[in-house]
Amino acid sequence: MSQGTLVKRQVGHRARLALSPAGVRSADDQAHAARTLWNLLHAWWRMMPKEKRTLGHADAAIRQARQDIDFLAVLPAQAAQAVLKTYFRAWQNCWEGHADAPNFKSRLRTVMSVDVPQGRDLNITRVHRRWGMVNLPKVGRVRFRWTKDLPVGKHASTENRITGARLIKDTLGWHIAFRVQTLQAEPAPHRGPDVGINVGVTVPLALSDGETYEHGAWLTGKEKARLLHWEQRAAQRKQHRRPGERTSRRLHRTYDRIAGLRAKAKRRALDWQHRTTTAIARTYNTVVVEALTIPNMVKSARGTLEAPGKNVAQKSGLNRSISREAWGRTVTLLTYKTARYGGSLVKVPAPGTSRRCSACGRTTPGSRESQAVFVCKNTGCGWSGNADHNAARNVLHLYRMGLALVPAAGRAVVRRAKRVKPATAR
């Protein structure tokens, strides 16, 4: 694609809603109706013969169900049609091998959501520097946090507009996710240098040029104490519950307080990841990372009865630390952000990058003296430096050698390619 070509992009923007108690009940009812409609549609699909599993027969079944079941009427008709289209799309993804077959949605494990397919029904206006107003079907006019400029009013056009939205409920309450269609110019090639990144627990992101990105605790001292208090309170109240007895409302409120604090920590972590990955994508041309198999890295060391594991508690703590850093989400954010600024993200093989010397290229036992220090034990080298930066330099060196992992037939293979060393490389 030539430089300057205009392309359509679909982006999303999520904002917090300020619903009244009546609005919360209305949104909850719509979400439960959408989940029930999905389950009824799935039951209908399993009951009908293959020749009648068509979009027309399913649409007629949904219309009849909305007439027979009263509480399904709280769901807007367009939202019901969105459930139907999403269900059929789920089967298409299954047939194409992209996902598993759709199943029933549980009340406790399903994210509560409602679709607003038509963007023109939203009627978005900005009323304040920090607040906007949106029209939600069968809920009314609702305020939402204005944290990003949206193509509304005189700024909207055929190419730049809001095509729809989805209401999503999480631990912190109801949010709205706008689907925004924009017409943007293809970004020019990035002129920045290449960089290798090593991810870790002590140092979250270490770059090959010596830069590091670190963060503190996601919760303050008082918030940690409060979280520990509610966790202990939940454990105590759970002990008094008899087997098979229904969970009390008091225990449910305790669980909600715990979930709220954990959601606050997760939101702060996500904000740090967005800010950090945006800074990296703006600065560097090619970002090189390790191809880590994170599910294998966080497996339990418990073992079996015949062969019990060792250091199970220590491995559990390491697994929790790795999961909190969310390395996979960092790579996902870097993937689309580097492309947005004209760069690219490349994955290289991970084995040996932390044990190999970046100066002489040899792996000598005992060089990794500690978690933070690397001292090459190879005779004639003796290079020493930060262990995380050493690993990041090895990651970048693998890319400059022409090693890259590319997906092929559902697996990753190594590709060797000749590459001219850039003038900006160190």
Tab-separated table of C-alpha atoms in Angstrom:
chain	number	residue	atom	x	y	z
A	1	MET	CA	0.000	0.000	0.000
A	2	SER	CA	1.451	3.325	-1.012
A	3	GLN	CA	2.135	6.077	1.449
A	4	GLY	CA	-0.740	8.472	1.912
A	5	THR	CA	-3.438	5.961	1.029
A	6	LEU	CA	-6.610	6.411	3.048
A	7	VAL	CA	-7.842	3.278	4.791
A	8	LYS	CA	-10.868	2.593	6.983
A	9	ARG	CA	-10.145	1.517	10.526
A	10	GLN	CA	-12.454	0.128	13.174
A	11	VAL	CA	-11.436	1.188	16.676
A	12	GLY	CA	-13.127	0.970	20.036
A	13	HIS	CA	-13.445	3.364	22.942
A	14	ARG	CA	-14.732	2.402	26.357
A	15	ALA	CA	-16.251	4.880	28.804
A	16	ARG	CA	-17.864	4.633	32.225
A	17	LEU	CA	-21.605	5.210	32.490
A	18	ALA	CA	-23.288	7.145	35.302
A	19	LEU	CA	-26.538	5.204	35.594
A	20	SER	CA	-29.210	5.853	38.175
A	21	PRO	CA	-30.431	2.908	40.305
A	22	ALA	CA	-33.427	2.553	37.993
A	23	GLY	CA	-31.121	2.630	34.971
A	24	VAL	CA	-28.917	-0.062	36.508
A	25	ARG	CA	-31.946	-2.313	37.024
A	26	SER	CA	-33.080	-1.699	33.448
A	27	ALA	CA	-29.635	-2.496	32.036
A	28	ASP	CA	-29.397	-5.621	34.218
A	29	ASP	CA	-32.781	-6.821	32.980
A	30	GLN	CA	-31.752	-6.317	29.370
A	31	ALA	CA	-28.484	-8.205	29.893
A	32	HIS	CA	-30.272	-11.148	31.536
A	33	ALA	CA	-32.824	-11.160	28.712
A	34	ALA	CA	-30.024	-11.203	26.105
A	35	ARG	CA	-28.340	-14.138	27.866
A	36	THR	CA	-31.662	-16.010	28.119
A	37	LEU	CA	-32.335	-15.363	24.433
A	38	TRP	CA	-28.945	-16.832	23.562
A	39	ASN	CA	-29.700	-19.972	25.591
A	40	LEU	CA	-33.128	-20.346	23.989
A	41	LEU	CA	-31.583	-19.932	20.564
A	42	HIS	CA	-28.960	-22.568	21.364
A	43	ALA	CA	-31.656	-24.996	22.564
A	44	TRP	CA	-33.628	-24.345	19.370
A	45	TRP	CA	-30.521	-24.998	17.280
A	46	ARG	CA	-29.893	-28.381	18.911
A	47	MET	CA	-33.535	-29.382	18.553
A	48	MET	CA	-34.097	-28.432	14.895
A	49	PRO	CA	-32.945	-30.572	11.943
A	50	LYS	CA	-30.021	-29.302	9.869
A	51	GLU	CA	-32.138	-28.145	6.934
A	52	LYS	CA	-34.083	-25.747	9.195
A	53	ARG	CA	-31.067	-24.198	10.916
A	54	THR	CA	-31.268	-21.049	8.849
A	55	LEU	CA	-31.290	-17.366	9.679
A	56	GLY	CA	-34.903	-16.993	8.581
A	57	HIS	CA	-36.202	-19.838	10.774
A	58	ALA	CA	-34.161	-18.543	13.733
A	59	ASP	CA	-35.535	-15.023	13.284
A	60	ALA	CA	-39.097	-16.342	13.299
A	61	ALA	CA	-38.355	-18.384	16.445
A	62	ILE	CA	-37.000	-15.292	18.213
A	63	ARG	CA	-40.042	-13.212	17.326
A	64	GLN	CA	-42.341	-15.937	18.670
A	65	ALA	CA	-40.295	-16.242	21.867
A	66	ARG	CA	-40.510	-12.483	22.491
A	67	GLN	CA	-44.296	-12.732	22.229
A	68	ASP	CA	-44.618	-15.794	24.483
A	69	ILE	CA	-42.117	-14.821	27.216
A	70	ASP	CA	-42.883	-11.491	28.854
A	71	PHE	CA	-39.490	-10.617	30.319
A	72	LEU	CA	-37.807	-10.923	26.909
A	73	ALA	CA	-39.712	-7.790	25.845
A	74	VAL	CA	-37.408	-5.603	27.951
A	75	LEU	CA	-34.678	-6.297	25.388
A	76	PRO	CA	-34.854	-3.910	22.401
A	77	ALA	CA	-35.665	-5.557	19.079
A	78	GLN	CA	-32.363	-4.508	17.511
A	79	ALA	CA	-30.426	-5.951	20.457
A	80	ALA	CA	-32.288	-9.235	19.983
A	81	GLN	CA	-31.290	-9.263	16.316
A	82	ALA	CA	-27.682	-8.651	17.394
A	83	VAL	CA	-27.856	-11.762	19.605
A	84	LEU	CA	-29.031	-13.761	16.601
A	85	LYS	CA	-26.229	-12.475	14.353
A	86	THR	CA	-23.613	-13.062	17.052
A	87	TYR	CA	-24.808	-16.641	17.538
A	88	PHE	CA	-24.604	-17.452	13.838
A	89	ARG	CA	-21.193	-15.800	13.653
A	90	ALA	CA	-20.032	-18.007	16.521
A	91	TRP	CA	-20.955	-21.094	14.482
A	92	GLN	CA	-19.115	-19.723	11.456
A	93	ASN	CA	-15.997	-19.215	13.576
A	94	CYS	CA	-16.357	-22.797	14.797
A	95	TRP	CA	-16.680	-24.197	11.271
A	96	GLU	CA	-13.666	-22.194	10.117
A	97	GLY	CA	-11.606	-23.546	13.019
A	98	HIS	CA	-11.151	-20.219	14.821
A	99	ALA	CA	-13.094	-21.089	17.996
A	100	ASP	CA	-14.976	-23.839	19.793
A	101	ALA	CA	-18.657	-24.479	19.284
A	102	PRO	CA	-20.987	-22.054	21.114
A	103	ASN	CA	-22.557	-23.290	24.319
A	104	PHE	CA	-25.043	-22.262	26.978
A	105	LYS	CA	-24.223	-19.099	28.891
A	106	SER	CA	-24.131	-19.409	32.662
A	107	ARG	CA	-25.619	-16.693	34.860
A	108	LEU	CA	-22.557	-16.431	37.082
A	109	ARG	CA	-19.741	-16.862	34.550
A	110	THR	CA	-21.096	-14.800	31.665
A	111	VAL	CA	-20.183	-11.144	31.176
A	112	MET	CA	-23.384	-9.090	31.183
A	113	SER	CA	-23.641	-7.143	27.927
A	114	VAL	CA	-26.227	-5.602	25.591
A	115	ASP	CA	-25.649	-4.535	21.980
A	116	VAL	CA	-26.772	-1.237	20.462
A	117	PRO	CA	-26.214	-2.048	16.762
A	118	GLN	CA	-27.218	1.311	15.256
A	119	GLY	CA	-24.982	4.286	15.959
A	120	ARG	CA	-27.668	6.788	14.980
A	121	ASP	CA	-29.810	5.687	17.933
A	122	LEU	CA	-27.155	6.850	20.414
A	123	ASN	CA	-27.539	10.608	19.759
A	124	ILE	CA	-24.264	11.496	21.493
A	125	THR	CA	-23.634	15.055	22.675
A	126	ARG	CA	-20.915	16.629	24.783
A	127	VAL	CA	-22.250	18.663	27.677
A	128	HIS	CA	-19.123	19.223	29.739
A	129	ARG	CA	-15.366	18.932	29.544
A	130	ARG	CA	-15.530	15.587	31.325
A	131	TRP	CA	-19.039	14.356	30.576
A	132	GLY	CA	-21.129	13.438	27.572
A	133	MET	CA	-24.700	12.260	27.076
A	134	VAL	CA	-25.854	9.179	25.197
A	135	ASN	CA	-29.309	7.795	24.483
A	136	LEU	CA	-29.692	4.120	25.432
A	137	PRO	CA	-32.760	2.201	24.145
A	138	LYS	CA	-35.320	1.565	26.909
A	139	VAL	CA	-32.996	3.172	29.477
A	140	GLY	CA	-33.056	6.840	28.540
A	141	ARG	CA	-30.554	9.657	28.479
A	142	VAL	CA	-27.410	8.724	30.400
A	143	ARG	CA	-24.172	10.513	31.183
A	144	PHE	CA	-20.790	8.959	30.404
A	145	ARG	CA	-17.203	9.976	31.054
A	146	TRP	CA	-15.758	11.938	28.126
A	147	THR	CA	-12.093	10.900	27.996
A	148	LYS	CA	-11.566	10.907	24.222
A	149	ASP	CA	-12.873	12.998	21.347
A	150	LEU	CA	-15.559	11.151	19.383
A	151	PRO	CA	-16.797	11.850	15.829
A	152	VAL	CA	-20.157	13.369	16.766
A	153	GLY	CA	-22.038	16.451	15.637
A	154	LYS	CA	-20.173	18.534	13.070
A	155	HIS	CA	-17.124	16.277	13.400
A	156	ALA	CA	-19.085	13.238	12.147
A	157	SER	CA	-19.191	12.209	8.495
A	158	THR	CA	-19.788	9.148	6.363
A	159	GLU	CA	-16.203	8.014	6.854
A	160	ASN	CA	-15.753	9.123	10.474
A	161	ARG	CA	-18.678	8.084	12.610
A	162	ILE	CA	-19.858	5.838	15.429
A	163	THR	CA	-21.353	2.671	13.978
A	164	GLY	CA	-22.697	1.190	17.213
A	165	ALA	CA	-21.945	0.393	20.826
A	166	ARG	CA	-22.162	-2.287	23.470
A	167	LEU	CA	-23.075	-1.997	27.137
A	168	ILE	CA	-20.760	-4.049	29.339
A	169	LYS	CA	-20.942	-4.597	33.082
A	170	ASP	CA	-17.886	-5.416	35.154
A	171	THR	CA	-16.971	-5.163	38.814
A	172	LEU	CA	-16.791	-1.367	38.657
A	173	GLY	CA	-20.230	-0.982	37.097
A	174	TRP	CA	-21.711	-0.419	33.651
A	175	HIS	CA	-19.553	0.849	30.775
A	176	ILE	CA	-20.252	1.633	27.138
A	177	ALA	CA	-17.888	0.544	24.364
A	178	PHE	CA	-18.276	2.638	21.209
A	179	ARG	CA	-17.450	1.180	17.795
A	180	VAL	CA	-15.798	4.010	15.872
A	181	GLN	CA	-15.115	3.940	12.139
A	182	THR	CA	-12.435	6.353	10.961
A	183	LEU	CA	-10.767	7.141	7.640
A	184	GLN	CA	-7.050	7.599	8.258
A	185	ALA	CA	-3.979	7.924	6.118
A	186	GLU	CA	-1.635	4.975	6.012
A	187	PRO	CA	1.224	5.878	8.363
A	188	ALA	CA	4.627	6.640	6.877
A	189	PRO	CA	7.477	4.223	7.671
A	190	HIS	CA	8.868	4.839	11.133
A	191	ARG	CA	12.319	6.443	11.183
A	192	GLY	CA	13.258	5.346	14.694
A	193	PRO	CA	15.783	2.686	15.715
A	194	ASP	CA	15.165	-0.997	16.386
A	195	VAL	CA	14.902	-2.250	19.949
A	196	GLY	CA	14.774	-5.565	21.746
A	197	ILE	CA	12.602	-6.046	24.825
A	198	ASN	CA	13.046	-8.466	27.684
A	199	VAL	CA	10.052	-8.989	29.975
A	200	GLY	CA	10.450	-9.931	33.604
A	201	VAL	CA	8.975	-9.811	37.069
A	202	THR	CA	11.453	-7.636	38.968
A	203	VAL	CA	11.964	-5.338	35.969
A	204	PRO	CA	8.772	-5.492	33.884
A	205	LEU	CA	10.303	-4.185	30.624
A	206	ALA	CA	14.027	-3.864	29.908
A	207	LEU	CA	15.128	-2.471	26.546
A	208	SER	CA	18.302	-3.204	24.628
A	209	ASP	CA	19.368	0.465	24.662
A	210	GLY	CA	19.472	0.528	28.471
A	211	GLU	CA	15.981	1.978	29.045
A	212	THR	CA	13.703	0.352	31.619
A	213	TYR	CA	9.992	0.707	32.363
A	214	GLU	CA	9.013	-0.113	35.921
A	215	HIS	CA	5.974	0.394	38.100
A	216	GLY	CA	5.135	0.274	41.759
A	217	ALA	CA	2.384	-1.567	43.577
A	218	TRP	CA	-1.038	-1.241	42.015
A	219	LEU	CA	-2.701	-0.727	45.416
A	220	THR	CA	-1.717	1.680	48.169
A	221	GLY	CA	-0.872	0.518	51.662
A	222	LYS	CA	-4.337	1.297	52.978
A	223	GLU	CA	-5.969	-0.460	50.027
A	224	LYS	CA	-3.821	-3.551	50.585
A	225	ALA	CA	-4.790	-3.602	54.261
A	226	ARG	CA	-8.439	-3.235	53.321
A	227	LEU	CA	-8.173	-6.068	50.785
A	228	LEU	CA	-6.553	-8.352	53.346
A	229	HIS	CA	-9.263	-7.476	55.869
A	230	TRP	CA	-12.095	-8.352	53.479
A	231	GLU	CA	-10.375	-11.559	52.363
A	232	GLN	CA	-10.051	-12.667	55.980
A	233	ARG	CA	-13.640	-11.672	56.652
A	234	ALA	CA	-14.816	-13.711	53.656
A	235	ALA	CA	-12.879	-16.755	54.846
A	236	GLN	CA	-14.412	-16.471	58.315
A	237	ARG	CA	-17.960	-16.093	57.006
A	238	LYS	CA	-17.473	-18.969	54.602
A	239	GLN	CA	-16.552	-21.282	57.495
A	240	HIS	CA	-19.959	-20.764	59.088
A	241	ARG	CA	-21.816	-21.752	55.925
A	242	ARG	CA	-23.121	-25.284	55.958
A	243	PRO	CA	-22.586	-27.612	52.982
A	244	GLY	CA	-25.209	-26.926	50.341
A	245	GLU	CA	-26.429	-23.778	52.077
A	246	ARG	CA	-27.074	-20.740	49.928
A	247	THR	CA	-24.522	-17.938	50.107
A	248	SER	CA	-25.744	-15.103	52.309
A	249	ARG	CA	-26.091	-11.539	51.095
A	250	ARG	CA	-23.504	-10.423	53.618
A	251	LEU	CA	-20.938	-12.784	52.102
A	252	HIS	CA	-21.904	-11.607	48.620
A	253	ARG	CA	-21.247	-8.009	49.656
A	254	THR	CA	-17.864	-9.049	51.010
A	255	TYR	CA	-17.027	-10.714	47.692
A	256	ASP	CA	-18.098	-7.538	45.873
A	257	ARG	CA	-15.733	-5.405	47.963
A	258	ILE	CA	-12.852	-7.779	47.243
A	259	ALA	CA	-13.651	-7.790	43.529
A	260	GLY	CA	-13.837	-3.991	43.491
A	261	LEU	CA	-10.332	-3.586	44.925
A	262	ARG	CA	-8.906	-6.163	42.540
A	263	ALA	CA	-10.610	-4.479	39.600
A	264	LYS	CA	-9.100	-1.160	40.644
A	265	ALA	CA	-5.635	-2.721	40.625
A	266	LYS	CA	-6.267	-4.258	37.217
A	267	ARG	CA	-7.447	-0.927	35.801
A	268	ARG	CA	-4.285	0.820	37.019
A	269	ALA	CA	-2.125	-1.944	35.535
A	270	LEU	CA	-3.890	-1.637	32.185
A	271	ASP	CA	-3.430	2.142	32.222
A	272	TRP	CA	0.316	1.696	32.813
A	273	GLN	CA	0.546	-0.819	29.982
A	274	HIS	CA	-1.239	1.496	27.562
A	275	ARG	CA	0.983	4.454	28.414
A	276	THR	CA	4.169	2.388	28.231
A	277	THR	CA	3.392	0.627	24.955
A	278	THR	CA	2.346	3.916	23.339
A	279	ALA	CA	5.674	5.499	24.298
A	280	ILE	CA	7.591	2.519	22.884
A	281	ALA	CA	5.589	2.465	19.638
A	282	ARG	CA	6.193	6.184	19.099
A	283	THR	CA	9.950	5.914	19.703
A	284	TYR	CA	11.084	2.762	17.907
A	285	ASN	CA	10.664	1.337	14.416
A	286	THR	CA	10.917	-2.418	14.937
A	287	VAL	CA	10.116	-3.868	18.359
A	288	VAL	CA	11.550	-7.346	18.913
A	289	VAL	CA	10.167	-9.579	21.668
A	290	GLU	CA	10.560	-13.201	22.720
A	291	ALA	CA	8.015	-15.782	21.623
A	292	LEU	CA	7.064	-16.989	25.095
A	293	THR	CA	4.676	-19.851	25.768
A	294	ILE	CA	3.161	-18.286	28.866
A	295	PRO	CA	0.628	-21.082	29.679
A	296	ASN	CA	3.527	-23.520	30.012
A	297	MET	CA	5.473	-21.072	32.163
A	298	VAL	CA	2.691	-20.734	34.749
A	299	LYS	CA	1.939	-24.438	35.132
A	300	SER	CA	1.775	-25.755	38.673
A	301	ALA	CA	4.731	-27.667	40.132
A	302	ARG	CA	2.489	-29.779	42.362
A	303	GLY	CA	3.126	-33.003	40.471
A	304	THR	CA	1.311	-36.246	41.233
A	305	LEU	CA	1.009	-38.631	44.162
A	306	GLU	CA	3.647	-40.900	42.654
A	307	ALA	CA	5.991	-38.031	41.786
A	308	PRO	CA	5.222	-34.991	43.968
A	309	GLY	CA	6.744	-31.683	42.943
A	310	LYS	CA	9.315	-29.576	44.759
A	311	ASN	CA	9.154	-25.931	45.830
A	312	VAL	CA	5.442	-25.850	45.057
A	313	ALA	CA	4.750	-22.723	47.127
A	314	GLN	CA	7.643	-20.807	45.540
A	315	LYS	CA	6.526	-21.796	42.043
A	316	SER	CA	2.962	-20.722	42.859
A	317	GLY	CA	4.211	-17.283	43.899
A	318	LEU	CA	6.213	-16.987	40.675
A	319	ASN	CA	3.178	-17.999	38.635
A	320	ARG	CA	1.083	-15.291	40.290
A	321	SER	CA	3.778	-12.689	39.615
A	322	ILE	CA	3.966	-13.659	35.940
A	323	SER	CA	0.188	-13.546	35.607
A	324	ARG	CA	0.019	-10.099	37.213
A	325	GLU	CA	2.484	-8.673	34.688
A	326	ALA	CA	0.274	-9.818	31.764
A	327	TRP	CA	3.104	-10.210	29.244
A	328	GLY	CA	0.749	-11.460	26.552
A	329	ARG	CA	-1.401	-8.329	26.806
A	330	THR	CA	1.718	-6.157	26.471
A	331	VAL	CA	2.629	-7.918	23.222
A	332	THR	CA	-0.939	-7.534	21.945
A	333	LEU	CA	-0.918	-3.798	22.631
A	334	LEU	CA	2.489	-3.380	20.995
A	335	THR	CA	1.338	-5.288	17.907
A	336	TYR	CA	-1.374	-2.867	16.856
A	337	LYS	CA	0.275	0.271	18.223
A	338	THR	CA	3.511	-0.232	16.294
A	339	ALA	CA	1.476	-0.743	13.117
A	340	ARG	CA	-0.460	2.451	13.870
A	341	TYR	CA	2.767	4.492	14.011
A	342	GLY	CA	4.384	2.860	10.955
A	343	GLY	CA	6.518	0.292	12.784
A	344	SER	CA	6.297	-3.445	13.304
A	345	LEU	CA	6.601	-6.100	15.995
A	346	VAL	CA	8.726	-9.217	15.497
A	347	LYS	CA	9.021	-12.348	17.630
A	348	VAL	CA	12.245	-14.339	17.942
A	349	PRO	CA	13.031	-17.682	19.648
A	350	ALA	CA	13.237	-17.353	23.421
A	351	PRO	CA	15.610	-20.190	24.545
A	352	GLY	CA	19.003	-19.040	25.784
A	353	THR	CA	18.528	-15.289	25.635
A	354	SER	CA	19.028	-14.793	29.384
A	355	ARG	CA	22.061	-17.122	29.675
A	356	ARG	CA	24.006	-16.022	26.579
A	357	CYS	CA	26.506	-13.184	26.678
A	358	SER	CA	25.523	-10.333	24.367
A	359	ALA	CA	29.184	-9.310	23.880
A	360	CYS	CA	30.855	-12.585	22.832
A	361	GLY	CA	27.742	-14.595	21.992
A	362	ARG	CA	28.677	-17.620	24.087
A	363	THR	CA	26.750	-19.385	26.832
A	364	THR	CA	29.056	-20.127	29.763
A	365	PRO	CA	27.772	-21.806	32.951
A	366	GLY	CA	27.721	-19.532	35.979
A	367	SER	CA	27.535	-16.257	34.054
A	368	ARG	CA	24.143	-15.396	35.509
A	369	GLU	CA	25.436	-14.670	39.013
A	370	SER	CA	22.154	-13.243	40.289
A	371	GLN	CA	18.775	-12.083	39.080
A	372	ALA	CA	20.116	-8.630	38.232
A	373	VAL	CA	23.811	-9.114	37.341
A	374	PHE	CA	25.367	-10.899	34.375
A	375	VAL	CA	29.129	-11.539	34.345
A	376	CYS	CA	30.473	-13.524	31.394
A	377	LYS	CA	32.712	-16.366	32.592
A	378	ASN	CA	34.171	-16.933	29.157
A	379	THR	CA	37.951	-16.556	29.115
A	380	GLY	CA	38.887	-13.477	27.199
A	381	CYS	CA	35.511	-11.747	27.510
A	382	GLY	CA	34.553	-10.924	31.090
A	383	TRP	CA	31.731	-8.563	30.072
A	384	SER	CA	29.453	-7.573	32.933
A	385	GLY	CA	26.234	-5.681	33.060
A	386	ASN	CA	22.565	-5.776	33.902
A	387	ALA	CA	21.080	-9.209	33.225
A	388	ASP	CA	17.815	-7.864	31.830
A	389	HIS	CA	19.562	-5.517	29.391
A	390	ASN	CA	21.852	-8.376	28.350
A	391	ALA	CA	18.817	-10.513	27.488
A	392	ALA	CA	17.212	-7.621	25.578
A	393	ARG	CA	20.396	-7.165	23.517
A	394	ASN	CA	20.367	-10.880	22.688
A	395	VAL	CA	16.737	-10.594	21.566
A	396	LEU	CA	17.627	-7.745	19.204
A	397	HIS	CA	20.700	-9.623	17.942
A	398	LEU	CA	18.569	-12.607	16.930
A	399	TYR	CA	16.457	-10.295	14.776
A	400	ARG	CA	19.511	-8.719	13.147
A	401	MET	CA	20.800	-12.198	12.340
A	402	GLY	CA	17.619	-12.787	10.335
A	403	LEU	CA	15.849	-15.105	12.776
A	404	ALA	CA	12.150	-14.477	13.133
A	405	LEU	CA	9.147	-16.585	14.036
A	406	VAL	CA	6.328	-16.574	11.520
A	407	PRO	CA	3.062	-18.522	11.875
A	408	ALA	CA	2.722	-21.417	9.451
A	409	ALA	CA	-0.093	-23.990	9.537
A	410	GLY	CA	-0.970	-23.175	13.139
A	411	ARG	CA	2.600	-23.372	14.487
A	412	ALA	CA	5.600	-21.088	14.696
A	413	VAL	CA	8.616	-21.734	12.485
A	414	VAL	CA	11.964	-20.008	12.250
A	415	ARG	CA	12.600	-17.935	9.162
A	416	ARG	CA	16.088	-16.923	8.141
A	417	ALA	CA	16.350	-13.860	5.965
A	418	LYS	CA	19.164	-11.573	4.913
A	419	ARG	CA	18.844	-8.186	6.462
A	420	VAL	CA	20.980	-5.091	6.032
A	421	LYS	CA	22.071	-3.592	9.307
A	422	PRO	CA	20.347	-0.186	9.700
A	423	ALA	CA	22.394	2.957	10.045
A	424	THR	CA	20.695	3.836	13.349
A	425	ALA	CA	21.634	0.544	15.008
A	426	ARG	CA	24.182	0.713	17.789
